[in-house]
GROMACS .gro file of C-alpha atoms in nm:
model
  225
    1UNK     CA    1   2.635  -2.680  -0.893
    2UNK     CA    2   2.275  -2.582  -0.970
    3UNK     CA    3   2.379  -2.216  -0.959
    4UNK     CA    4   2.640  -2.268  -1.234
    5UNK     CA    5   2.392  -2.463  -1.449
    6UNK     CA    6   2.134  -2.185  -1.421
    7UNK     CA    7   2.404  -1.925  -1.492
    8UNK     CA    8   2.519  -2.119  -1.798
    9UNK     CA    9   2.161  -2.145  -1.929
   10UNK     CA   10   2.101  -1.773  -1.878
   11UNK     CA   11   2.429  -1.690  -2.050
   12UNK     CA   12   2.338  -1.917  -2.341
   13UNK     CA   13   1.995  -1.756  -2.373
   14UNK     CA   14   2.154  -1.412  -2.368
   15UNK     CA   15   2.395  -1.507  -2.648
   16UNK     CA   16   2.107  -1.651  -2.853
   17UNK     CA   17   1.911  -1.328  -2.794
   18UNK     CA   18   2.203  -1.115  -2.914
   19UNK     CA   19   2.217  -1.299  -3.246
   20UNK     CA   20   1.839  -1.316  -3.287
   21UNK     CA   21   1.677  -1.111  -3.563
   22UNK     CA   22   1.381  -0.878  -3.523
   23UNK     CA   23   1.148  -0.868  -3.822
   24UNK     CA   24   0.918  -0.569  -3.872
   25UNK     CA   25   0.645  -0.598  -4.132
   26UNK     CA   26   0.546  -0.249  -4.251
   27UNK     CA   27   0.229  -0.167  -4.444
   28UNK     CA   28   0.088   0.175  -4.528
   29UNK     CA   29  -0.201   0.247  -4.760
   30UNK     CA   30  -0.378   0.567  -4.860
   31UNK     CA   31  -0.699   0.593  -5.055
   32UNK     CA   32  -0.875   0.926  -5.078
   33UNK     CA   33  -0.925   1.045  -4.719
   34UNK     CA   34  -0.859   0.702  -4.566
   35UNK     CA   35  -0.519   0.604  -4.426
   36UNK     CA   36  -0.410   0.271  -4.282
   37UNK     CA   37  -0.085   0.183  -4.106
   38UNK     CA   38   0.019  -0.155  -3.967
   39UNK     CA   39   0.342  -0.259  -3.797
   40UNK     CA   40   0.401  -0.619  -3.697
   41UNK     CA   41   0.712  -0.698  -3.494
   42UNK     CA   42   0.814  -1.061  -3.459
   43UNK     CA   43   1.105  -1.252  -3.303
   44UNK     CA   44   1.162  -1.626  -3.348
   45UNK     CA   45   0.831  -1.638  -3.543
   46UNK     CA   46   0.622  -1.728  -3.234
   47UNK     CA   47   0.668  -1.395  -3.048
   48UNK     CA   48   0.492  -1.110  -3.225
   49UNK     CA   49   0.332  -0.773  -3.157
   50UNK     CA   50   0.110  -0.579  -3.396
   51UNK     CA   51   0.012  -0.213  -3.400
   52UNK     CA   52  -0.260  -0.094  -3.636
   53UNK     CA   53  -0.380   0.260  -3.708
   54UNK     CA   54  -0.696   0.202  -3.910
   55UNK     CA   55  -0.838   0.551  -3.878
   56UNK     CA   56  -0.692   0.903  -3.882
   57UNK     CA   57  -0.928   1.199  -3.851
   58UNK     CA   58  -0.834   1.566  -3.882
   59UNK     CA   59  -1.049   1.795  -3.668
   60UNK     CA   60  -0.996   2.143  -3.814
   61UNK     CA   61  -1.234   2.316  -3.571
   62UNK     CA   62  -1.043   2.197  -3.262
   63UNK     CA   63  -0.704   2.193  -3.440
   64UNK     CA   64  -0.620   1.835  -3.353
   65UNK     CA   65  -0.564   1.496  -3.513
   66UNK     CA   66  -0.743   1.194  -3.369
   67UNK     CA   67  -0.560   0.866  -3.417
   68UNK     CA   68  -0.737   0.542  -3.330
   69UNK     CA   69  -0.495   0.255  -3.294
   70UNK     CA   70  -0.521  -0.111  -3.210
   71UNK     CA   71  -0.235  -0.315  -3.068
   72UNK     CA   72  -0.220  -0.691  -3.044
   73UNK     CA   73   0.044  -0.903  -2.876
   74UNK     CA   74   0.083  -1.230  -2.691
   75UNK     CA   75  -0.118  -1.085  -2.398
   76UNK     CA   76  -0.417  -0.996  -2.614
   77UNK     CA   77  -0.556  -0.700  -2.805
   78UNK     CA   78  -0.577  -0.342  -2.679
   79UNK     CA   79  -0.746  -0.042  -2.831
   80UNK     CA   80  -0.591   0.300  -2.800
   81UNK     CA   81  -0.714   0.646  -2.893
   82UNK     CA   82  -0.463   0.930  -2.904
   83UNK     CA   83  -0.536   1.300  -2.945
   84UNK     CA   84  -0.260   1.509  -3.097
   85UNK     CA   85  -0.299   1.882  -3.041
   86UNK     CA   86  -0.085   2.177  -3.144
   87UNK     CA   87   0.037   2.207  -2.785
   88UNK     CA   88   0.149   1.843  -2.765
   89UNK     CA   89   0.333   1.878  -3.097
   90UNK     CA   90   0.516   2.186  -2.966
   91UNK     CA   91   0.605   2.014  -2.639
   92UNK     CA   92   0.731   1.699  -2.813
   93UNK     CA   93   0.927   1.907  -3.065
   94UNK     CA   94   1.102   2.097  -2.786
   95UNK     CA   95   1.169   1.774  -2.600
   96UNK     CA   96   1.319   1.591  -2.899
   97UNK     CA   97   1.509   1.902  -3.013
   98UNK     CA   98   1.686   1.921  -2.677
   99UNK     CA   99   1.762   1.550  -2.700
  100UNK     CA  100   1.916   1.581  -3.047
  101UNK     CA  101   2.125   1.880  -2.942
  102UNK     CA  102   2.250   1.713  -2.624
  103UNK     CA  103   2.348   1.384  -2.784
  104UNK     CA  104   2.640   1.504  -2.997
  105UNK     CA  105   2.711   1.169  -3.158
  106UNK     CA  106   2.348   1.079  -3.221
  107UNK     CA  107   2.361   1.096  -3.600
  108UNK     CA  108   2.689   0.906  -3.621
  109UNK     CA  109   2.565   0.627  -3.392
  110UNK     CA  110   2.233   0.602  -3.575
  111UNK     CA  111   2.405   0.596  -3.914
  112UNK     CA  112   2.620   0.300  -3.811
  113UNK     CA  113   2.314   0.114  -3.685
  114UNK     CA  114   2.109   0.184  -3.998
  115UNK     CA  115   2.385   0.033  -4.213
  116UNK     CA  116   2.313  -0.297  -4.036
  117UNK     CA  117   1.938  -0.269  -4.093
  118UNK     CA  118   1.808  -0.472  -4.388
  119UNK     CA  119   1.498  -0.377  -4.586
  120UNK     CA  120   1.354  -0.628  -4.830
  121UNK     CA  121   1.033  -0.710  -5.016
  122UNK     CA  122   0.974  -0.343  -5.098
  123UNK     CA  123   0.656  -0.291  -5.294
  124UNK     CA  124   0.524   0.057  -5.372
  125UNK     CA  125   0.214   0.083  -5.589
  126UNK     CA  126   0.027   0.403  -5.671
  127UNK     CA  127  -0.282   0.492  -5.872
  128UNK     CA  128  -0.380   0.853  -5.929
  129UNK     CA  129  -0.567   1.085  -6.154
  130UNK     CA  130  -0.587   1.463  -6.171
  131UNK     CA  131  -0.898   1.486  -6.384
  132UNK     CA  132  -0.696   1.597  -6.685
  133UNK     CA  133  -0.505   1.358  -6.913
  134UNK     CA  134  -0.212   1.592  -6.983
  135UNK     CA  135  -0.160   1.688  -6.618
  136UNK     CA  136  -0.190   1.325  -6.511
  137UNK     CA  137   0.075   1.214  -6.763
  138UNK     CA  138   0.320   1.483  -6.648
  139UNK     CA  139   0.259   1.404  -6.281
  140UNK     CA  140   0.307   1.034  -6.352
  141UNK     CA  141   0.664   1.094  -6.467
  142UNK     CA  142   0.729   1.314  -6.164
  143UNK     CA  143   0.605   1.042  -5.926
  144UNK     CA  144   0.825   0.782  -6.094
  145UNK     CA  145   1.125   1.011  -6.042
  146UNK     CA  146   1.025   1.084  -5.682
  147UNK     CA  147   0.998   0.717  -5.592
  148UNK     CA  148   1.333   0.642  -5.752
  149UNK     CA  149   1.499   0.925  -5.559
  150UNK     CA  150   1.344   0.819  -5.229
  151UNK     CA  151   1.465   0.460  -5.270
  152UNK     CA  152   1.806   0.584  -5.385
  153UNK     CA  153   1.846   0.797  -5.072
  154UNK     CA  154   1.720   0.510  -4.857
  155UNK     CA  155   1.983   0.275  -5.000
  156UNK     CA  156   2.257   0.511  -4.870
  157UNK     CA  157   2.136   0.467  -4.512
  158UNK     CA  158   2.021   0.104  -4.496
  159UNK     CA  159   2.097  -0.222  -4.670
  160UNK     CA  160   1.833  -0.255  -4.941
  161UNK     CA  161   1.791  -0.620  -5.043
  162UNK     CA  162   1.637  -0.732  -5.369
  163UNK     CA  163   1.484  -0.522  -5.644
  164UNK     CA  164   1.203  -0.295  -5.520
  165UNK     CA  165   0.871  -0.333  -5.701
  166UNK     CA  166   0.748   0.012  -5.808
  167UNK     CA  167   0.431   0.077  -5.999
  168UNK     CA  168   0.263   0.403  -6.101
  169UNK     CA  169  -0.072   0.367  -6.275
  170UNK     CA  170  -0.217   0.691  -6.414
  171UNK     CA  171  -0.596   0.718  -6.420
  172UNK     CA  172  -0.698   0.954  -6.698
  173UNK     CA  173  -1.067   0.952  -6.617
  174UNK     CA  174  -1.160   1.124  -6.291
  175UNK     CA  175  -0.969   1.227  -5.980
  176UNK     CA  176  -0.809   0.951  -5.774
  177UNK     CA  177  -0.526   0.909  -5.520
  178UNK     CA  178  -0.426   0.564  -5.402
  179UNK     CA  179  -0.093   0.433  -5.277
  180UNK     CA  180   0.024   0.123  -5.099
  181UNK     CA  181   0.372   0.076  -4.952
  182UNK     CA  182   0.490  -0.244  -4.787
  183UNK     CA  183   0.829  -0.384  -4.687
  184UNK     CA  184   1.009  -0.607  -4.439
  185UNK     CA  185   1.262  -0.450  -4.198
  186UNK     CA  186   1.505  -0.669  -4.006
  187UNK     CA  187   1.795  -0.615  -3.767
  188UNK     CA  188   1.987  -0.801  -3.496
  189UNK     CA  189   1.891  -0.745  -3.133
  190UNK     CA  190   2.261  -0.729  -3.049
  191UNK     CA  191   2.309  -0.432  -3.282
  192UNK     CA  192   2.017  -0.250  -3.118
  193UNK     CA  193   2.163  -0.315  -2.772
  194UNK     CA  194   2.502  -0.180  -2.882
  195UNK     CA  195   2.334   0.137  -3.011
  196UNK     CA  196   2.150   0.187  -2.681
  197UNK     CA  197   2.474   0.141  -2.486
  198UNK     CA  198   2.654   0.392  -2.709
  199UNK     CA  199   2.370   0.641  -2.663
  200UNK     CA  200   2.386   0.592  -2.286
  201UNK     CA  201   2.763   0.645  -2.292
  202UNK     CA  202   2.726   0.972  -2.484
  203UNK     CA  203   2.447   1.086  -2.253
  204UNK     CA  204   2.659   1.024  -1.944
  205UNK     CA  205   2.952   1.201  -2.105
  206UNK     CA  206   2.740   1.508  -2.178
  207UNK     CA  207   2.583   1.503  -1.831
  208UNK     CA  208   2.928   1.480  -1.673
  209UNK     CA  209   3.051   1.770  -1.888
  210UNK     CA  210   2.749   1.981  -1.788
  211UNK     CA  211   2.806   1.909  -1.418
  212UNK     CA  212   3.173   2.009  -1.447
  213UNK     CA  213   3.082   2.335  -1.622
  214UNK     CA  214   2.815   2.407  -1.362
  215UNK     CA  215   3.054   2.347  -1.072
  216UNK     CA  216   3.321   2.556  -1.242
  217UNK     CA  217   3.073   2.841  -1.295
  218UNK     CA  218   2.955   2.826  -0.930
  219UNK     CA  219   3.313   2.814  -0.804
  220UNK     CA  220   3.410   3.104  -1.029
  221UNK     CA  221   3.104   3.301  -0.924
  222UNK     CA  222   3.155   3.255  -0.551
  223UNK     CA  223   3.520   3.353  -0.575
  224UNK     CA  224   3.417   3.706  -0.676
  225UNK     CA  225   3.182   3.754  -0.383
   0.00000   0.00000   0.00000
């Protein structure tokens, strides 16, 4: 009897988890040479995890980018320093390129998932100056158009809720570059699980196809010996 009660509770928790929503608070700001990125993931409001990149340094002499990050969750805060070199970028590019080629239905699966992703509370503010009033005015119109196009393309992939707040403030005196982008991203855990299962199914299908081709090639090759 106890076994069935425990099983029922676990099943109930699993169903609740499937219909639970993950909220991701995104914030990026750029001012001069300083960049700041913060992601805060929360479920049920009392479970949250934050990742902050407060400092990004470009080392031109050693050809690498140093990223200092800080993560904070229910288990406490952790500091992390990552070095990104040209070699690591090449290795990761090759790795992800092979993955994208192998998973034939990757784009289709991802597109279906993104349609269920909701983005709200979009706020994108920018202040800039080029040191020349005429150039700054022309660039201001170009930035307005760029932001509109970016949000228009984004709305084709995800569900954009509410009216985005966009602001472009030209600074005619001096040179200045500042931008701040924030939004709230949300999706159901159940949808993410379905995507992972579909990806796994495609991966197994491709692996099975590769094994069959390999066996066929070996069998064909040995038959000529």
